[in-house]
Short mmCIF file of C-alpha atoms in Angstrom, two decimals:
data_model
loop_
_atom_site.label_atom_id
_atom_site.label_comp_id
_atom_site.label_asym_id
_atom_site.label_seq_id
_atom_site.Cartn_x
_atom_site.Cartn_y
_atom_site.Cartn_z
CA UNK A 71 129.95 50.26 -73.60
CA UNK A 72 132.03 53.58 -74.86
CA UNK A 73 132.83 56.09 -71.96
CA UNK A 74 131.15 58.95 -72.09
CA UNK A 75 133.26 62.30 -72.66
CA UNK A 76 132.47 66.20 -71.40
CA UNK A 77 131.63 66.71 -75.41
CA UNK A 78 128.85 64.85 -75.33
CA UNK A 79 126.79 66.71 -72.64
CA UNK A 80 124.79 69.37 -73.84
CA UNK A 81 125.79 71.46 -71.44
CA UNK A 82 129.33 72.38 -69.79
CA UNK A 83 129.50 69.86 -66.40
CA UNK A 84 128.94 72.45 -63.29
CA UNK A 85 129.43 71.55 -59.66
CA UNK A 86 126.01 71.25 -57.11
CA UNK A 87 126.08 74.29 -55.39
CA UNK A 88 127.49 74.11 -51.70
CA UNK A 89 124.89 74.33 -48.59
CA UNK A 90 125.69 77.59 -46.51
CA UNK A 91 127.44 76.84 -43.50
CA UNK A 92 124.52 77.17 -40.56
CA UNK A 93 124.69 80.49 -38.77
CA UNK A 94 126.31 80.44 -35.05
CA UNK A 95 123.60 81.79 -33.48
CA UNK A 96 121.87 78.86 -35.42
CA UNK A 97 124.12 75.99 -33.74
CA UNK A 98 124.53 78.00 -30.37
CA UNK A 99 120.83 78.61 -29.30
CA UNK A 100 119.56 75.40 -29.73
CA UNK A 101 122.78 73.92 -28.11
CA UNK A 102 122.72 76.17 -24.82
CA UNK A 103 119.06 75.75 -24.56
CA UNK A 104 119.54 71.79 -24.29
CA UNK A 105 123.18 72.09 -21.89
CA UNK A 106 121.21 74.69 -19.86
CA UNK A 107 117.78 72.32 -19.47
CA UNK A 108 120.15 69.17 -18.80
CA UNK A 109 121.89 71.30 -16.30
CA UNK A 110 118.55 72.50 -14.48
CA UNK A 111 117.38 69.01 -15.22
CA UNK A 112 120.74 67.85 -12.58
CA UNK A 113 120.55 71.15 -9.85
CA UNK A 114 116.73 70.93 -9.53
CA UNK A 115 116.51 67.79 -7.18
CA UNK A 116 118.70 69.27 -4.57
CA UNK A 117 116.16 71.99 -4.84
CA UNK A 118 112.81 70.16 -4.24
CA UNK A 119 114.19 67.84 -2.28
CA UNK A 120 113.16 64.87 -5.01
CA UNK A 121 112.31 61.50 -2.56
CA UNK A 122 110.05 59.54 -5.37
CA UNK A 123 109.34 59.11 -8.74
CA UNK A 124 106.57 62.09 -8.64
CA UNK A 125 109.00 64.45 -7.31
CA UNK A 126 111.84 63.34 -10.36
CA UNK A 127 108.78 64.03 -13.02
CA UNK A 128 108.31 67.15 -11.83
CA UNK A 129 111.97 68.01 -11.83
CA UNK A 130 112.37 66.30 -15.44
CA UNK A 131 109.00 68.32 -16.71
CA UNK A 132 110.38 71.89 -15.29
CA UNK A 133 113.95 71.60 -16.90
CA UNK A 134 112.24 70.45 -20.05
CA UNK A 135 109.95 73.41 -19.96
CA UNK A 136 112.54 76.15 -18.76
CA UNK A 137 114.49 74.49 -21.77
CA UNK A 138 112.14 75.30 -24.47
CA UNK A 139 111.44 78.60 -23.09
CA UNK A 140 114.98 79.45 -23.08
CA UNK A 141 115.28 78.27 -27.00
CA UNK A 142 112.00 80.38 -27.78
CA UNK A 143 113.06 83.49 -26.40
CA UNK A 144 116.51 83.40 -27.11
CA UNK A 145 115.91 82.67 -30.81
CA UNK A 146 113.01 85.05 -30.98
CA UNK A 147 115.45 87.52 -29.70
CA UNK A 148 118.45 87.24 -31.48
CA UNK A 149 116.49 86.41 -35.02
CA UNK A 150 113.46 89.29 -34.54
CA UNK A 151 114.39 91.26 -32.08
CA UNK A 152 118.37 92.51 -33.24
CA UNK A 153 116.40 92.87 -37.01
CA UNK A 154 113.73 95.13 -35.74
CA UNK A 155 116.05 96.58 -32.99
CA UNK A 156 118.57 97.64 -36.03
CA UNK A 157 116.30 99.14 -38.09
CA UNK A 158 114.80 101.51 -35.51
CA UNK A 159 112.62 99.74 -33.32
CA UNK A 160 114.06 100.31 -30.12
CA UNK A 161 110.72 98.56 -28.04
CA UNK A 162 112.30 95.59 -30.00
CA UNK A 163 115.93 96.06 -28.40
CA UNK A 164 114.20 96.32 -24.51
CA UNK A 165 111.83 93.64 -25.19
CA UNK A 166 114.42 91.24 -26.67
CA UNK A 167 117.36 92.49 -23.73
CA UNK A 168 115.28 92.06 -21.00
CA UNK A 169 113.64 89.09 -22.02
CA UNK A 170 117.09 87.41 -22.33
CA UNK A 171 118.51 88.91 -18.92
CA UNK A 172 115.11 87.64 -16.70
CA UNK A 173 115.39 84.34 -18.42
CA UNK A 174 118.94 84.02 -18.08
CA UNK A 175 118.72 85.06 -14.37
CA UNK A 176 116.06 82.67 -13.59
CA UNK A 177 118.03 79.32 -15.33
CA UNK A 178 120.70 80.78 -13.46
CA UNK A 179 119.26 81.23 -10.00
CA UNK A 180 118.12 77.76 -10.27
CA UNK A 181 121.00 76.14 -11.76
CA UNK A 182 123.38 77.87 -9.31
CA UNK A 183 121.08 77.32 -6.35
CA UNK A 184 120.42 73.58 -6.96
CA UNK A 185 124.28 73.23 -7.48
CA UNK A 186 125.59 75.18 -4.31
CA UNK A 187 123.05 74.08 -1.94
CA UNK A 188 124.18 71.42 -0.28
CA UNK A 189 127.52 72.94 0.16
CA UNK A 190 125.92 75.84 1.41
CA UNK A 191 123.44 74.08 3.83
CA UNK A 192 126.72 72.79 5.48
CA UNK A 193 128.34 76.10 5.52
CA UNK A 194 125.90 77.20 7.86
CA UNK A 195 125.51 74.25 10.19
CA UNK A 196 128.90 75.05 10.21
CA UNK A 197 128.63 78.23 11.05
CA UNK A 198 126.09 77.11 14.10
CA UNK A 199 128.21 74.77 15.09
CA UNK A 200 131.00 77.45 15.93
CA UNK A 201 128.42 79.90 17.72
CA UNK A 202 127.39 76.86 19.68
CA UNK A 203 131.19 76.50 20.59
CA UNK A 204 131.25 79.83 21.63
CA UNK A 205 127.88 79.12 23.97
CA UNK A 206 129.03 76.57 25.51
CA UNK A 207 132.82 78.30 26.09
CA UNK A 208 130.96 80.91 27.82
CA UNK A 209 129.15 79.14 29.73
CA UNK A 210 131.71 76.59 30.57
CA UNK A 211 134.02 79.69 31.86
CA UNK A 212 131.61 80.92 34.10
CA UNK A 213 131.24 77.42 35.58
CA UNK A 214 134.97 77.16 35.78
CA UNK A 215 135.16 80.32 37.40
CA UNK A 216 133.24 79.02 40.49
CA UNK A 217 136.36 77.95 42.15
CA UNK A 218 136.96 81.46 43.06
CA UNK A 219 133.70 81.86 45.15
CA UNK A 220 134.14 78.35 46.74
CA UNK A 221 137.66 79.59 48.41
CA UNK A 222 135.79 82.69 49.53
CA UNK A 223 132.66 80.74 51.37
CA UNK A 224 135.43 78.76 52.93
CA UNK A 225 137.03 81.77 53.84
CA UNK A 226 133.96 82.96 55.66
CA UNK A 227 133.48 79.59 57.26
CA UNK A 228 137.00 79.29 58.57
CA UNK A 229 137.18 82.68 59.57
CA UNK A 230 133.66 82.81 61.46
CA UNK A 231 134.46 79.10 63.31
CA UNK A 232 138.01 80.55 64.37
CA UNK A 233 136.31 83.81 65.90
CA UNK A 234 133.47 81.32 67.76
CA UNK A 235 136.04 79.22 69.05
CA UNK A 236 138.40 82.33 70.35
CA UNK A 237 135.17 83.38 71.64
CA UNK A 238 134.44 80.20 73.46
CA UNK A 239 137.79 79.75 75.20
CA UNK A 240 138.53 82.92 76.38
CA UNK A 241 135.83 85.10 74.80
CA UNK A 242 137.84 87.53 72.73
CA UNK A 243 135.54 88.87 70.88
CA UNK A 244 132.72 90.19 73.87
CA UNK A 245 135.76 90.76 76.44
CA UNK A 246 133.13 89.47 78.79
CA UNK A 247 134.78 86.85 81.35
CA UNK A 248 137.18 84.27 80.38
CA UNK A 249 135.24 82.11 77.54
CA UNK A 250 132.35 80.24 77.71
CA UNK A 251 129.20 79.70 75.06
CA UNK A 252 127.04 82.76 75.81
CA UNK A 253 124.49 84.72 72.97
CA UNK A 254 128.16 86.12 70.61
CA UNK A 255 129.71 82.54 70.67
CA UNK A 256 126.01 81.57 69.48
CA UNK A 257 125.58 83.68 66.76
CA UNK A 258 129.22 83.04 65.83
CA UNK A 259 129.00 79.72 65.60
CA UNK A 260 125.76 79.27 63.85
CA UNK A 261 127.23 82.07 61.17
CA UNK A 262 130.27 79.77 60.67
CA UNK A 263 127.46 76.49 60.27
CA UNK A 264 125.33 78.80 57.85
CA UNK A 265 129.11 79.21 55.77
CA UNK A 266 129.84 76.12 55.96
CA UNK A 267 126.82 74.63 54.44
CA UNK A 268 126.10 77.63 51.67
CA UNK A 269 130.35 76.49 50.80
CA UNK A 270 129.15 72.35 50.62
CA UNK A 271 126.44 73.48 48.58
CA UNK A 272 128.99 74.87 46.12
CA UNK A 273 131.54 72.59 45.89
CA UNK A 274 128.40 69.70 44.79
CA UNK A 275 127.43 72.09 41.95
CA UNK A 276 130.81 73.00 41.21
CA UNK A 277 130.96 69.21 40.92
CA UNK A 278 128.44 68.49 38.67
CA UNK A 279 128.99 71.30 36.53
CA UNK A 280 132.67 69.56 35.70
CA UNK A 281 131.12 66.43 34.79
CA UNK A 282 128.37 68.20 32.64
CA UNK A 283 131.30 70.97 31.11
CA UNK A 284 132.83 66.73 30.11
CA UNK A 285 129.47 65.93 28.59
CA UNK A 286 129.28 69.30 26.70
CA UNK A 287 132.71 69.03 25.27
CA UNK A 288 132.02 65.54 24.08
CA UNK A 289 128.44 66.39 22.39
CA UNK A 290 130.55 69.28 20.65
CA UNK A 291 132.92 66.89 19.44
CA UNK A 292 130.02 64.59 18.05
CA UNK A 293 128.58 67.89 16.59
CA UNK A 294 132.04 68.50 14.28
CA UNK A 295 132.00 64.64 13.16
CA UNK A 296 128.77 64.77 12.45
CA UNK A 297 128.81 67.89 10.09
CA UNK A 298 132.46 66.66 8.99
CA UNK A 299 131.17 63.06 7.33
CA UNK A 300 130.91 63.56 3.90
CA UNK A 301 129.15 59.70 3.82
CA UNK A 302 125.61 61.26 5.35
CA UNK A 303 123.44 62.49 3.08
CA UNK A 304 122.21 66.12 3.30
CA UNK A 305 118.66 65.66 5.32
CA UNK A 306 120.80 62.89 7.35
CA UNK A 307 123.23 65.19 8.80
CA UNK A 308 120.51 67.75 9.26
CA UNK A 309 118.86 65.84 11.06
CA UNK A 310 121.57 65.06 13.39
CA UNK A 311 122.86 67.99 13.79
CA UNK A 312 119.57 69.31 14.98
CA UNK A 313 119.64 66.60 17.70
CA UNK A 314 123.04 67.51 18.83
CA UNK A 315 122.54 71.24 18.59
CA UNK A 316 119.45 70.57 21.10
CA UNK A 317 121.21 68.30 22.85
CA UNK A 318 124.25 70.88 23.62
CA UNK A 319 121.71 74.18 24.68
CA UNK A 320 120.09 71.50 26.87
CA UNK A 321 123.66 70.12 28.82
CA UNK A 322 124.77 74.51 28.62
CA UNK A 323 121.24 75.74 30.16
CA UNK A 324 122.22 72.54 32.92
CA UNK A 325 125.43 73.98 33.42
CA UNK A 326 124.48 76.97 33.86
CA UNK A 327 122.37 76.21 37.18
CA UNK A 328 124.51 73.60 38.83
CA UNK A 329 126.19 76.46 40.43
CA UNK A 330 124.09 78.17 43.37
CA UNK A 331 124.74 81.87 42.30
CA UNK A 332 121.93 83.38 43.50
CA UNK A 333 122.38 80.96 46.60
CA UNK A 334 125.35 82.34 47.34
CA UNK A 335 124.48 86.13 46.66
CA UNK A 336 120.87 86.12 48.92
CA UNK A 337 123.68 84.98 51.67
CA UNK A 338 126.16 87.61 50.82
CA UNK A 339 123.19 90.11 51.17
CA UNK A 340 121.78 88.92 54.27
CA UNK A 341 125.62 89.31 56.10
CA UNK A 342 125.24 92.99 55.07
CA UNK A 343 122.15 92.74 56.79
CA UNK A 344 122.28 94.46 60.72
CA UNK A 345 121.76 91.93 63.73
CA UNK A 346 121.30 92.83 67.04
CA UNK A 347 122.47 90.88 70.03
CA UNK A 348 119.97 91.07 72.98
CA UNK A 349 121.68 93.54 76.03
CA UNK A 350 124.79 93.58 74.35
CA UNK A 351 124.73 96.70 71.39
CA UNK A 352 128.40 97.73 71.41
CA UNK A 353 129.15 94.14 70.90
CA UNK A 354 126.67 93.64 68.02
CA UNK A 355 128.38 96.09 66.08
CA UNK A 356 131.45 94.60 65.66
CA UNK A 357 129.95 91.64 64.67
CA UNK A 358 127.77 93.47 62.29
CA UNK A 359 131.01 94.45 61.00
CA UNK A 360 132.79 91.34 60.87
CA UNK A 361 129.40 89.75 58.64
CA UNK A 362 129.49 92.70 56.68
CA UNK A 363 133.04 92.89 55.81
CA UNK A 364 132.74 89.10 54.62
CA UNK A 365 129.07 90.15 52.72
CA UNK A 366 131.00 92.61 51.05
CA UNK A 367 133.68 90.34 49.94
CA UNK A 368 131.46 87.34 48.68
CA UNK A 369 129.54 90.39 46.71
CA UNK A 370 132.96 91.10 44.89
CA UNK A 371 133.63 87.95 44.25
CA UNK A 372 130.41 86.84 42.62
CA UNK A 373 129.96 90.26 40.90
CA UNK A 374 133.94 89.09 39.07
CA UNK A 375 132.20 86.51 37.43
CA UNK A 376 131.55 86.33 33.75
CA UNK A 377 127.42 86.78 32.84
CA UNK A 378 125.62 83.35 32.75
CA UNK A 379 122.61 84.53 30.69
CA UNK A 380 123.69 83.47 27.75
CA UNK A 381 121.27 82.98 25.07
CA UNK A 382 121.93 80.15 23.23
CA UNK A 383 121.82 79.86 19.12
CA UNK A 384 119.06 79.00 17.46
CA UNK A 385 119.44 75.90 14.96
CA UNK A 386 119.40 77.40 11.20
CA UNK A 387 116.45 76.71 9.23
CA UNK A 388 116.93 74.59 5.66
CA UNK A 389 118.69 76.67 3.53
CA UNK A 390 117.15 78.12 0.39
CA UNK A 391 118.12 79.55 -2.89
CA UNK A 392 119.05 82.84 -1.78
CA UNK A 393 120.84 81.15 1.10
CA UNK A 394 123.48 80.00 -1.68
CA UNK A 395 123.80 83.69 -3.02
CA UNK A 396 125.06 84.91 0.74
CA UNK A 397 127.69 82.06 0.47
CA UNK A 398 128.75 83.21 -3.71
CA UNK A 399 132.46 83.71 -2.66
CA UNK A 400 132.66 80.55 -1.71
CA UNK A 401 131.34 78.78 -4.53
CA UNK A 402 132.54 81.85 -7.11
CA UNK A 403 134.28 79.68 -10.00
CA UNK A 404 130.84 77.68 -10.34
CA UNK A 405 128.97 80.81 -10.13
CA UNK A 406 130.85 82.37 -12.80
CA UNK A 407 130.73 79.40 -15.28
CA UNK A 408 127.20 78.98 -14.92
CA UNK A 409 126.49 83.05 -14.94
CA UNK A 410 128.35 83.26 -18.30
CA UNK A 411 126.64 79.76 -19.62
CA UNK A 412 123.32 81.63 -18.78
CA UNK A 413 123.72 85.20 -19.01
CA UNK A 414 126.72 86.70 -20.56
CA UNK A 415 127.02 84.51 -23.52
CA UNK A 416 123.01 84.92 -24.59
CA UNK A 417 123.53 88.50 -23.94
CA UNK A 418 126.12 88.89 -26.01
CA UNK A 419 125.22 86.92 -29.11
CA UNK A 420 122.18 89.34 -29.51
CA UNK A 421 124.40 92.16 -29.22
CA UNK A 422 126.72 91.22 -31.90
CA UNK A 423 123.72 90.30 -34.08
CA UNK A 424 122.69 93.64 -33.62
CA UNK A 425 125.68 95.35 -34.31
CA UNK A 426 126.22 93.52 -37.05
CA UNK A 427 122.89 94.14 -38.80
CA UNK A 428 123.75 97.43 -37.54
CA UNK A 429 127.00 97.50 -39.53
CA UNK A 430 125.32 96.07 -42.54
CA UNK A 431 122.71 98.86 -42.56
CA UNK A 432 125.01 101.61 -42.65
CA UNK A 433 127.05 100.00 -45.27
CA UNK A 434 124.09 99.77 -47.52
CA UNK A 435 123.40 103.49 -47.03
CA UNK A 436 126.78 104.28 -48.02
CA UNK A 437 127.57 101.80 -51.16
CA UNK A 438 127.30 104.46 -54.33
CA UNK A 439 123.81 103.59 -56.32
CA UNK A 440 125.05 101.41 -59.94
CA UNK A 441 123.30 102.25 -62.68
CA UNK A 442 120.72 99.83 -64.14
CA UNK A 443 122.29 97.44 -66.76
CA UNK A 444 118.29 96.67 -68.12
CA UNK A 445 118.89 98.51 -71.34
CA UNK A 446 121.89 97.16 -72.37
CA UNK A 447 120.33 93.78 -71.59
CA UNK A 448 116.45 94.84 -73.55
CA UNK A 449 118.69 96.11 -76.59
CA UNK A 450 120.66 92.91 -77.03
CA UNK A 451 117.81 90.81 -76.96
CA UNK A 452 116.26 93.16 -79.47
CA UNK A 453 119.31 92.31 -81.97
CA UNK A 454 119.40 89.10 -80.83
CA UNK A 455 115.56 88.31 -82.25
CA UNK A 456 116.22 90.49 -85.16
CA UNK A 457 118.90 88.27 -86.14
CA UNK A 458 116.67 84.86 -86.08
CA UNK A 459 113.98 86.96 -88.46
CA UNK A 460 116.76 87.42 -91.10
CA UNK A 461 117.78 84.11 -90.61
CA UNK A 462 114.58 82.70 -90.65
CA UNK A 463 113.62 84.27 -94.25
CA UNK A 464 116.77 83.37 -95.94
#
């Protein structure tokens, strides 16, 4: 069999003509729409809180759906709405714009959100955690202060059974004989009894609020580990965490009545309080004076102490999508990757399309008119069938 040679063609071999290259907006919309579904697709779980197979349908079926409705509009937009926008439409440029910026928004709240949320739902128990430490500082300090009105009640108790017992041997405080147990030793000594037992009564509570101040420090402590494990699972640590917050107001609101206070201040009123001693006035008021010299003292004392009505945090509820967009600094590099995946680059394509039809427009205003070449072409088709006539009769 001969090989064939370019002479015996008919026709001159010509190359197939080359495909255009696809368009980038072509490529790029279709692309983003499926990275931006698949991305949805991953953040909404964390969002719904997805437990069974119902609740991962219903995440699959919304990314799918915010997928193709991210495609439609931003193809519809960059393909219709730049053309019509360009030529003088501007109801096209809004519609298209805006449509683009509320879609992009929305993929992006939700992306974001899903993304960020677990980080931020520990930011906040974190956050609860330290105003709990700061509860239960407070009212650990105002339990620890208690040591101070403990040495004053013993104060008044030594100081009262000293003054009965003067009185008793040789009755230095009436000046009435040479001792003895009469009505002053009496009230004396049953002031220094009252004392003593109002400064027992103190040292138990101050007692038992140590041991609960050990038992809030070490439900703190669990607190931090708790919120610290990164092996728990969101809703796990929630859960605990609730438990322990509880837990911790309940030992603090404890603590804060082991201590008699109000105990202890009824008493330092009632010193201030006159008595009278039957037959015996002058003698009454001094020890009117004595009681209220040590009333006034206790009241100083107890009024030095720190306020105990401290309200106690309340547990956070479950964070939420716009719970993530208070805590944005601290997730900012994922914010910005997804805000440009979503918003900016979208944006922009449809902004260069529409400059550049812009650009095209103009130039075809401005390119100087060429004149029509039809003539030229009519007349040499007229010569060219004139010539095949003369041919044909010859």
């Amino acid at each position: 069999m001969s090989e064939m040679t370019p002479g015996q063609f008919a026709k001159p071999l010509q190359r197939l003509p080359r495909k255009p290259l696809p368009s980038l907006a072509s490529l790029a919309i279709p692309l983003l729409a499926c990275l931006s579904a698949l991305l949805l697709g991953l953040a909404l779980p964390s969002l719904v809180g997805a437990d069974g197979w119902l609740d991962w349908i219903k995440c699959v079926l919304a990314a799918l759906s915010a997928g193709i409705t991210a495609y439609a509009v931003n193809r519809l937009a960059v393909d219709k709405g730049a053309l019509h926008a360009a030529i003088g439409n501007p109801g096209a440029g809004v519609v298209s714009a805006s449509s683009i910026l509320m879609v992009g928004f929305g993929m992006f709240a939700g992306t974001y959100g899903g993304f960020a949320l677990d980080g931020s739902e520990r930011l906040r128990l974190e956050a609860f955690g330290r105003d709990q430490a700061v509860f239960a500082e407070q009212i650990s300090k105002s339990a620890g202060q208690g040591a101070r009105v403990g040495a004053a009640l013993r104060s008044v108790a030594s100081d009262l059974a000293g003054r009965a017992e003067c009185e008793a041997r040789s009755s230095c405080l009436s000046g009435r004989g040479t001792g003895g147990e009469g009505p002053v030793f009496r009230v004396l000594e049953g002031e220094a009894a009252r004392a003593a037992g109002i400064a027992r009564q103190w040292e138990e509570g101050a007692a038992e609020a140590g041991r609960v101040g050990t038992r809030l420090r070490e439900v703190s402590a669990r607190y931090r580990a708790v919120n610290a494990d990164e092996g728990l699972s969101v809703q796990k640590r929630r859960t605990q965490a609730q438990a322990l917050g509880s837990e911790i107001t309940r030992v603090a609101s404890s603590l804060n009545t082991a201590l008699p206070v109000s105990l202890v201040a009824a008493y330092a009123a009632d010193l201030q309080a006159p008595i009278m001693i039957p037959g015996q006035s002058a003698i009454s008021n001094q020890v009117n004076d004595l009681r209220g010299r040590h009333g006034t003292a206790l009241e100083v004392v107890i009024a030095s102490l720190d306020e105990t009505d401290v309200e106690a945090p309340t547990f956070p509820a479950r964070s939420g999508v716009s719970d993530t967009l208070v805590h944005v600094g601290h997730f900012l590099p994922l914010a910005l990757i997804i805000f440009v995946i979503e918003l900016v680059f979208p944006i922009t394509l449809w902004l260069y399309t529409f400059f550049g039809l812009r650009a095209q427009l103009v130039q075809n205003e401005l390119a100087p008119v060429q004149p029509s070449k039809q003539p030229d072409q009519n007349h040499e088709k007229s010569r060219a069938s004139s010539h095949r006539n003369r041919g044909g009769r010859r």
